[in-house]
Short mmCIF file of C-alpha atoms and ligand atoms in Angstrom, two decimals:
data_model
loop_
_atom_site.label_atom_id
_atom_site.label_comp_id
_atom_site.label_asym_id
_atom_site.label_seq_id
_atom_site.Cartn_x
_atom_site.Cartn_y
_atom_site.Cartn_z
CA MET A 1 3.36 9.29 -6.27
CA PRO A 2 2.63 12.95 -6.92
CA VAL A 3 1.07 14.98 -4.15
CA ILE A 4 -0.66 18.22 -5.15
CA SER A 5 2.25 20.64 -5.57
CA ALA A 6 0.54 23.56 -3.82
CA ILE A 7 -0.04 21.21 -0.87
CA ALA A 8 3.58 20.04 -0.89
CA GLY A 9 4.37 23.72 -0.32
CA LEU A 10 2.32 23.58 2.90
CA SER A 11 4.30 20.65 4.33
CA ASP A 12 6.40 22.66 6.79
CA GLU A 13 3.34 24.58 7.99
CA MET A 14 1.36 21.36 8.49
CA MET A 15 4.29 19.85 10.35
CA ALA A 16 4.44 22.86 12.69
CA TRP A 17 0.66 22.56 13.38
CA ARG A 18 0.94 18.83 13.89
CA ARG A 19 3.78 19.14 16.39
CA ASP A 20 2.04 21.95 18.25
CA LEU A 21 -1.07 19.78 18.58
CA HIS A 22 1.07 16.80 19.59
CA ALA A 23 2.65 18.82 22.40
CA HIS A 24 -0.82 19.83 23.70
CA PRO A 25 -2.96 16.68 23.63
CA GLU A 26 -6.55 16.80 24.90
CA THR A 27 -8.76 13.78 25.56
CA ALA A 28 -12.48 13.20 24.89
CA PHE A 29 -14.68 16.31 24.94
CA GLU A 30 -11.90 18.40 26.45
CA GLU A 31 -10.45 19.48 23.11
CA HIS A 32 -10.90 23.22 23.86
CA ARG A 33 -7.44 24.35 22.84
CA THR A 34 -7.50 22.08 19.79
CA ALA A 35 -10.95 23.37 18.74
CA ALA A 36 -9.79 26.98 19.13
CA PHE A 37 -6.65 26.15 17.11
CA VAL A 38 -8.82 24.68 14.33
CA ALA A 39 -11.33 27.56 14.38
CA ASP A 40 -8.59 30.23 14.31
CA HIS A 41 -6.90 28.60 11.34
CA LEU A 42 -10.15 28.08 9.40
CA HIS A 43 -11.00 31.71 10.04
CA ALA A 44 -7.58 32.80 8.77
CA PHE A 45 -8.20 30.81 5.55
CA GLY A 46 -11.49 32.68 5.05
CA ILE A 47 -13.66 29.76 6.20
CA GLU A 48 -16.16 30.71 8.90
CA PRO A 49 -16.01 28.11 11.68
CA HIS A 50 -18.98 26.95 13.73
CA ASN A 51 -17.92 25.88 17.22
CA GLY A 52 -19.56 23.76 19.88
CA LEU A 53 -21.40 21.04 17.96
CA GLY A 54 -20.98 17.84 19.96
CA GLY A 55 -19.29 19.74 22.77
CA THR A 56 -15.95 20.70 21.26
CA GLY A 57 -16.64 19.89 17.59
CA VAL A 58 -15.93 22.44 14.84
CA VAL A 59 -17.52 22.61 11.38
CA GLY A 60 -16.24 24.89 8.62
CA THR A 61 -18.08 25.43 5.33
CA LEU A 62 -16.42 26.40 2.03
CA ARG A 63 -18.72 27.06 -0.91
CA THR A 64 -17.91 27.71 -4.55
CA GLY A 65 -21.01 27.85 -6.73
CA GLU A 66 -23.90 25.40 -6.89
CA GLY A 67 -23.07 21.74 -6.61
CA PRO A 68 -23.02 18.72 -4.35
CA VAL A 69 -22.04 19.00 -0.70
CA ILE A 70 -19.39 16.74 0.81
CA GLY A 71 -18.16 16.36 4.39
CA LEU A 72 -14.50 15.67 5.22
CA ARG A 73 -13.95 14.54 8.77
CA ALA A 74 -10.94 14.55 11.10
CA ASP A 75 -10.92 13.41 14.73
CA MET A 76 -9.16 15.64 17.28
CA ASP A 77 -8.82 13.73 20.56
CA ALA A 78 -5.78 12.24 22.27
CA LEU A 79 -5.50 9.19 24.55
CA PRO A 80 -4.92 8.76 28.29
CA ILE A 81 -1.41 7.36 27.72
CA ALA A 82 1.85 8.66 29.20
CA GLU A 83 4.18 9.36 26.28
CA GLU A 84 7.44 7.41 26.37
CA GLY A 85 9.04 8.80 23.23
CA ASP A 86 11.56 11.60 23.55
CA VAL A 87 10.75 13.68 20.48
CA PRO A 88 11.21 17.45 20.98
CA HIS A 89 7.44 17.99 20.56
CA ARG A 90 6.49 15.32 23.11
CA SER A 91 3.37 15.81 25.20
CA ARG A 92 3.50 18.64 27.74
CA ARG A 93 0.51 17.09 29.52
CA PRO A 94 1.27 14.24 31.90
CA GLY A 95 -0.67 11.06 31.15
CA LYS A 96 -2.02 12.25 27.80
CA MET A 97 -0.69 11.87 24.30
CA HIS A 98 -1.60 11.75 20.63
CA ALA A 99 -0.92 8.03 20.24
CA CYS A 100 -3.39 7.51 17.40
CA GLY A 101 -2.25 10.27 15.06
CA HIS A 102 -5.34 12.45 15.38
CA ASP A 103 -2.89 15.38 15.59
CA GLY A 104 -1.84 14.46 12.05
CA HIS A 105 -5.47 14.05 10.95
CA VAL A 106 -6.26 17.61 12.12
CA ALA A 107 -3.15 19.06 10.48
CA MET A 108 -3.90 17.33 7.15
CA LEU A 109 -7.51 18.50 7.04
CA LEU A 110 -6.41 22.05 7.91
CA GLY A 111 -3.82 21.83 5.12
CA ALA A 112 -6.53 20.72 2.69
CA ALA A 113 -8.80 23.55 3.87
CA LYS A 114 -6.08 26.11 3.27
CA TYR A 115 -5.37 24.70 -0.18
CA LEU A 116 -9.04 24.48 -1.22
CA ALA A 117 -9.86 27.96 0.11
CA GLY A 118 -7.05 29.33 -2.03
CA SER A 119 -7.44 27.25 -5.21
CA ARG A 120 -11.25 26.84 -5.30
CA ASN A 121 -10.84 24.41 -8.13
CA PHE A 122 -14.26 22.84 -7.52
CA THR A 123 -17.97 23.58 -7.79
CA GLY A 124 -20.05 22.81 -4.73
CA THR A 125 -19.61 22.89 -0.99
CA VAL A 126 -17.07 21.30 1.36
CA ARG A 127 -17.82 20.88 5.06
CA PHE A 128 -14.73 20.43 7.21
CA VAL A 129 -15.84 18.38 10.21
CA PHE A 130 -13.48 18.30 13.21
CA GLN A 131 -14.95 15.92 15.74
CA PRO A 132 -14.13 15.33 19.39
CA ALA A 133 -13.83 12.10 21.34
CA GLU A 134 -13.32 9.40 18.73
CA GLU A 135 -11.72 7.11 21.32
CA LEU A 136 -14.44 5.15 23.19
CA GLU A 137 -16.69 8.15 23.83
CA GLY A 138 -18.40 8.38 20.44
CA GLY A 139 -17.94 12.05 19.58
CA ALA A 140 -19.20 11.37 16.04
CA LYS A 141 -22.43 9.98 17.47
CA ARG A 142 -22.89 13.07 19.60
CA MET A 143 -22.31 15.40 16.64
CA VAL A 144 -24.88 13.45 14.62
CA GLU A 145 -27.37 13.52 17.51
CA GLU A 146 -26.88 17.26 17.91
CA GLY A 147 -27.88 17.80 14.29
CA LEU A 148 -24.68 17.67 12.23
CA PHE A 149 -26.50 16.62 9.07
CA GLU A 150 -29.55 18.85 9.66
CA ARG A 151 -27.61 22.00 10.45
CA PHE A 152 -24.87 21.32 7.91
CA PRO A 153 -26.59 19.30 5.18
CA MET A 154 -24.30 17.13 3.08
CA ASP A 155 -24.72 14.48 0.41
CA SER A 156 -21.84 12.25 1.46
CA VAL A 157 -19.14 12.08 4.11
CA TYR A 158 -15.53 10.85 4.12
CA GLY A 159 -13.03 9.81 6.76
CA LEU A 160 -9.34 8.88 6.83
CA HIS A 161 -7.07 7.19 9.36
CA ASN A 162 -3.32 6.86 9.26
CA TRP A 163 -2.20 3.23 9.28
CA PRO A 164 1.37 2.51 10.45
CA ALA A 165 1.15 -1.13 9.32
CA LEU A 166 0.94 0.11 5.73
CA PRO A 167 3.93 1.84 4.13
CA ALA A 168 3.77 5.55 3.37
CA GLY A 169 2.44 6.19 -0.12
CA VAL A 170 -0.09 3.33 0.04
CA PHE A 171 -3.82 3.64 0.72
CA ALA A 172 -6.08 0.72 1.63
CA VAL A 173 -9.62 1.20 0.39
CA HIS A 174 -12.29 -1.30 1.40
CA GLN A 175 -15.56 -1.94 -0.35
CA GLY A 176 -18.04 -2.71 2.47
CA ALA A 177 -16.92 -3.32 6.06
CA VAL A 178 -13.57 -1.75 7.02
CA MET A 179 -13.75 -1.72 10.82
CA ALA A 180 -15.68 -3.92 13.25
CA SER A 181 -18.41 -3.11 15.70
CA CYS A 182 -17.38 -2.69 19.32
CA ASP A 183 -19.66 -3.98 22.05
CA THR A 184 -18.87 -4.48 25.71
CA PHE A 185 -20.31 -6.88 28.25
CA GLU A 186 -20.19 -7.25 31.97
CA ILE A 187 -21.36 -10.36 33.79
CA LEU A 188 -22.13 -10.25 37.48
CA VAL A 189 -21.86 -13.74 38.96
CA GLU A 190 -23.58 -13.70 42.29
CA GLY A 191 -23.25 -16.55 44.77
CA ARG A 192 -23.17 -16.75 48.54
CA GLY A 193 -19.96 -15.91 50.34
CA GLY A 194 -18.52 -17.91 53.18
CA HIS A 195 -15.46 -19.42 54.83
CA GLY A 196 -12.78 -20.67 52.45
CA ALA A 197 -12.38 -23.73 54.67
CA MET A 198 -16.05 -24.70 54.37
CA PRO A 199 -16.97 -24.22 50.70
CA HIS A 200 -19.96 -26.56 50.93
CA LEU A 201 -21.73 -23.98 53.11
CA ALA A 202 -21.24 -21.24 50.47
CA SER A 203 -22.11 -20.89 46.76
CA ASP A 204 -18.79 -20.08 45.17
CA PRO A 205 -19.06 -17.49 42.37
CA LEU A 206 -15.33 -17.80 41.55
CA VAL A 207 -15.53 -21.41 40.41
CA ALA A 208 -18.62 -20.55 38.35
CA ALA A 209 -16.83 -17.52 36.86
CA ALA A 210 -13.82 -19.65 35.92
CA GLU A 211 -16.08 -22.13 34.18
CA LEU A 212 -17.96 -19.29 32.51
CA ILE A 213 -14.75 -17.81 31.02
CA THR A 214 -13.99 -21.19 29.47
CA ALA A 215 -17.57 -21.73 28.31
CA LEU A 216 -17.63 -18.31 26.65
CA GLN A 217 -14.79 -19.47 24.36
CA THR A 218 -17.33 -21.76 22.67
CA VAL A 219 -19.58 -18.86 21.62
CA VAL A 220 -17.29 -18.08 18.69
CA SER A 221 -15.76 -21.54 18.16
CA ARG A 222 -18.99 -23.59 18.34
CA ARG A 223 -21.91 -21.21 17.90
CA THR A 224 -21.07 -18.85 15.06
CA SER A 225 -20.23 -19.70 11.45
CA PRO A 226 -16.52 -20.29 10.85
CA LEU A 227 -16.95 -18.18 7.71
CA GLU A 228 -17.90 -15.14 9.72
CA SER A 229 -15.37 -13.07 11.70
CA VAL A 230 -16.21 -12.54 15.35
CA VAL A 231 -14.06 -11.80 18.39
CA LEU A 232 -15.10 -12.41 21.97
CA SER A 233 -12.48 -11.52 24.55
CA VAL A 234 -12.93 -11.70 28.30
CA THR A 235 -10.66 -8.90 29.46
CA GLY A 236 -11.27 -8.60 33.17
CA ILE A 237 -12.19 -10.53 36.31
CA GLU A 238 -12.75 -8.94 39.65
CA GLY A 239 -13.74 -10.52 42.94
CA GLY A 240 -12.42 -11.69 46.27
CA ASP A 241 -9.71 -10.07 48.35
CA SER A 242 -8.64 -12.59 50.92
CA PHE A 243 -7.02 -16.03 51.30
CA ASN A 244 -9.79 -17.58 53.32
CA VAL A 245 -13.02 -15.90 52.21
CA ILE A 246 -15.25 -17.05 49.38
CA PRO A 247 -16.61 -13.80 47.93
CA GLU A 248 -20.28 -12.99 47.39
CA ARG A 249 -19.84 -11.97 43.80
CA VAL A 250 -17.44 -11.87 40.87
CA ARG A 251 -17.53 -9.52 37.91
CA LEU A 252 -16.33 -10.44 34.42
CA ARG A 253 -15.97 -8.00 31.59
CA GLY A 254 -15.04 -8.17 27.95
CA THR A 255 -15.60 -7.06 24.39
CA VAL A 256 -17.24 -8.42 21.24
CA ARG A 257 -16.19 -7.41 17.71
CA ALA A 258 -18.08 -8.29 14.53
CA PHE A 259 -18.94 -6.97 11.09
CA GLY A 260 -22.73 -7.25 10.99
CA ASP A 261 -25.70 -6.56 13.24
CA GLN A 262 -27.20 -10.03 12.88
CA ILE A 263 -24.09 -11.69 14.25
CA ARG A 264 -24.00 -9.18 17.12
CA ASP A 265 -27.56 -10.19 18.03
CA GLN A 266 -26.57 -13.86 17.93
CA VAL A 267 -23.47 -13.40 20.07
CA GLU A 268 -25.35 -11.38 22.67
CA GLY A 269 -27.99 -14.13 22.87
CA HIS A 270 -25.32 -16.83 23.27
CA ILE A 271 -23.53 -14.91 26.02
CA ARG A 272 -26.78 -14.55 27.94
CA ARG A 273 -27.63 -18.24 27.53
CA VAL A 274 -24.16 -19.49 28.49
CA ALA A 275 -23.99 -17.19 31.53
CA GLY A 276 -27.46 -18.24 32.67
CA GLY A 277 -26.71 -21.94 32.12
CA VAL A 278 -23.36 -22.01 33.89
CA ALA A 279 -24.72 -20.01 36.83
CA ALA A 280 -27.74 -22.31 37.08
CA ALA A 281 -25.48 -25.37 37.12
CA HIS A 282 -23.82 -23.90 40.21
CA GLY A 283 -27.09 -22.87 41.80
CA ILE A 284 -26.23 -19.17 41.67
CA ASP A 285 -27.34 -16.09 39.75
CA SER A 286 -25.83 -14.18 36.86
CA GLU A 287 -26.69 -10.86 35.34
CA VAL A 288 -25.44 -9.83 31.89
CA THR A 289 -25.15 -6.21 30.82
CA TYR A 290 -24.47 -6.02 27.08
CA GLU A 291 -23.75 -2.61 25.63
CA ARG A 292 -23.57 -1.74 21.94
CA ARG A 293 -20.94 0.95 21.60
CA TYR A 294 -19.87 1.39 17.97
CA PRO A 295 -21.54 -0.18 14.93
CA PRO A 296 -19.34 -1.68 12.22
CA THR A 297 -17.87 0.90 9.81
CA VAL A 298 -19.30 -0.02 6.42
CA ASN A 299 -18.28 1.86 3.28
CA HIS A 300 -20.78 2.59 0.52
CA GLU A 301 -20.16 1.36 -3.00
CA ALA A 302 -20.29 4.48 -5.20
CA GLU A 303 -18.49 6.70 -2.65
CA THR A 304 -15.79 4.04 -2.20
CA ALA A 305 -15.12 4.07 -5.94
CA LEU A 306 -14.74 7.87 -5.78
CA ALA A 307 -12.42 7.63 -2.77
CA ALA A 308 -10.29 5.00 -4.52
CA ALA A 309 -10.06 7.16 -7.64
CA ALA A 310 -8.95 10.15 -5.55
CA ALA A 311 -6.42 8.08 -3.57
CA ALA A 312 -4.98 6.70 -6.83
CA LYS A 313 -4.09 10.25 -7.86
CA VAL A 314 -1.74 10.69 -4.89
CA ALA A 315 -0.69 7.18 -3.83
CA SER A 316 -0.93 3.53 -4.78
CA VAL A 317 -4.15 1.82 -3.70
CA GLU A 318 -4.67 -1.63 -2.23
CA HIS A 319 -8.16 -3.04 -2.51
CA ASN A 320 -7.78 -6.43 -0.91
CA HIS A 321 -6.57 -5.49 2.53
CA ALA A 322 -8.37 -7.39 5.30
CA PRO A 323 -10.62 -5.22 7.47
CA SER A 324 -9.65 -4.50 11.07
CA THR A 325 -11.33 -5.84 14.21
CA GLY A 326 -10.71 -2.44 15.75
CA ALA A 327 -13.63 0.00 15.78
CA GLU A 328 -14.20 3.57 14.66
CA ASP A 329 -17.01 5.98 15.53
CA PHE A 330 -17.09 7.34 11.95
CA ALA A 331 -19.47 4.36 11.65
CA PHE A 332 -22.22 6.58 13.11
CA MET A 333 -21.81 9.06 10.26
CA LEU A 334 -21.90 6.26 7.66
CA LEU A 335 -25.19 5.02 9.16
CA ARG A 336 -26.73 8.34 8.19
CA LYS A 337 -24.91 9.33 5.01
CA PRO A 338 -23.20 7.44 2.20
CA GLY A 339 -19.45 7.72 2.31
CA CYS A 340 -16.10 6.03 2.68
CA TYR A 341 -13.39 5.67 5.31
CA VAL A 342 -9.88 4.90 4.08
CA TRP A 343 -6.57 3.92 5.63
CA MET A 344 -3.53 5.92 4.66
CA GLY A 345 -0.18 4.17 5.05
CA SER A 346 2.00 5.98 7.60
CA GLY A 347 4.72 3.39 8.26
CA ARG A 348 8.33 4.50 8.35
CA GLU A 349 10.84 2.56 6.32
CA GLY A 350 13.42 1.00 8.63
CA GLY A 351 13.85 2.24 12.18
CA GLU A 352 11.32 2.25 14.95
CA ASN A 353 7.68 1.95 13.92
CA PRO A 354 5.41 1.72 16.96
CA GLY A 355 1.76 1.01 16.24
CA LEU A 356 -1.33 3.01 17.10
CA HIS A 357 -2.00 3.45 20.85
CA ASN A 358 1.64 2.67 21.65
CA ALA A 359 3.34 5.01 24.17
CA ARG A 360 6.19 5.60 21.68
CA TYR A 361 4.00 6.30 18.67
CA ASP A 362 4.52 9.58 16.80
CA PHE A 363 2.67 10.54 13.61
CA ASN A 364 4.87 10.26 10.52
CA ASP A 365 5.14 13.84 9.25
CA THR A 366 6.30 12.72 5.81
CA VAL A 367 2.73 11.70 4.94
CA LEU A 368 1.07 15.03 5.85
CA ALA A 369 1.16 16.20 2.23
CA THR A 370 -0.14 12.84 1.02
CA GLY A 371 -3.18 12.96 3.30
CA ALA A 372 -3.96 16.60 2.56
CA SER A 373 -3.55 15.88 -1.16
CA TYR A 374 -6.02 13.01 -0.85
CA TRP A 375 -8.59 15.43 0.61
CA GLY A 376 -7.85 17.91 -2.17
CA ALA A 377 -8.05 15.26 -4.89
CA LEU A 378 -11.25 13.82 -3.40
CA THR A 379 -12.90 17.25 -3.41
CA GLU A 380 -11.78 17.98 -6.96
CA THR A 381 -12.91 14.50 -8.07
CA ILE A 382 -16.42 14.68 -6.61
CA LEU A 383 -17.03 18.42 -6.99
CA ARG A 384 -15.63 18.55 -10.49
CA ARG A 385 -15.81 21.95 -12.12
NI1 NI B 1 -7.58 6.83 15.85
#
């Protein structure tokens, strides 16, 4: 598939940026070097950067005549993972690495910015949005709350994520939901501690917690429609630190993933009821804290058609790929503006192909030109001269 030839010429430069960023990973809201790197490059392309929105976020604006305004977004943060790969550009920062390819996302959007600033083959305005803290901390939400769309008005907004499970040269474009919501819950099971040899004199929260973990499995299997996708995983249990002491309390934690707000409401209600019921059966108390972190990422119809048309110019496009039960904070931008979030295949043919968030992951540099070309094609598709 043909990438934009002027962008193919930027491949080596994008690779150098990407590897520099990979060697210097920064986690949520600490992306100071990365933000300066982005701002310096935008400035060099003739795009005035605005720093500091959402902490370390950067927004660049490129205008050519009167026309619609689009936002192109890349996330900048790394993960708290110790890199195990031995590539020459491996992380210089212990315990941190770009294991999700956000280094590649930044390099591709910078490549597109350089190309568009030079070619200006469009009429309208492009906002280059470099956001912090995509992983767990909701940097997109913070940028939106700090006035992203008021200070930098735009008609629509677009996101992209590399996807190692898809081969290079393939895009997956979803109409509607593409990523799930991410909620977390914590359940405090509070009994009465006592001697392990005399359980009848205590109220054992561990037995209740064990029963509760099992009972929670019925929330999805018995309480929600089999035609609707929901995940409920209990991911932690904490309590007790002795052989002969029944603890006072036990803490459970876990996550819920779904693709609609109604089902999230239902699941939260079921968790509260099951926790209350099981605790009551044991004559003890429970307290549920349910936190809504990321909404589902839901693409908009017209913008998805535009994104698919742009992707088809530089790659082949799959439309029937199942959505992911992972989550993405670009969802917060799509709650406010119409837009589309696509997956770009980044799998390597043959050889090692570790997935996202794996300690041996390394962004596939051969797709840098493809991703930057997608941004270029998208801009030239929507902001047609
Ligand atoms: Ni990511």
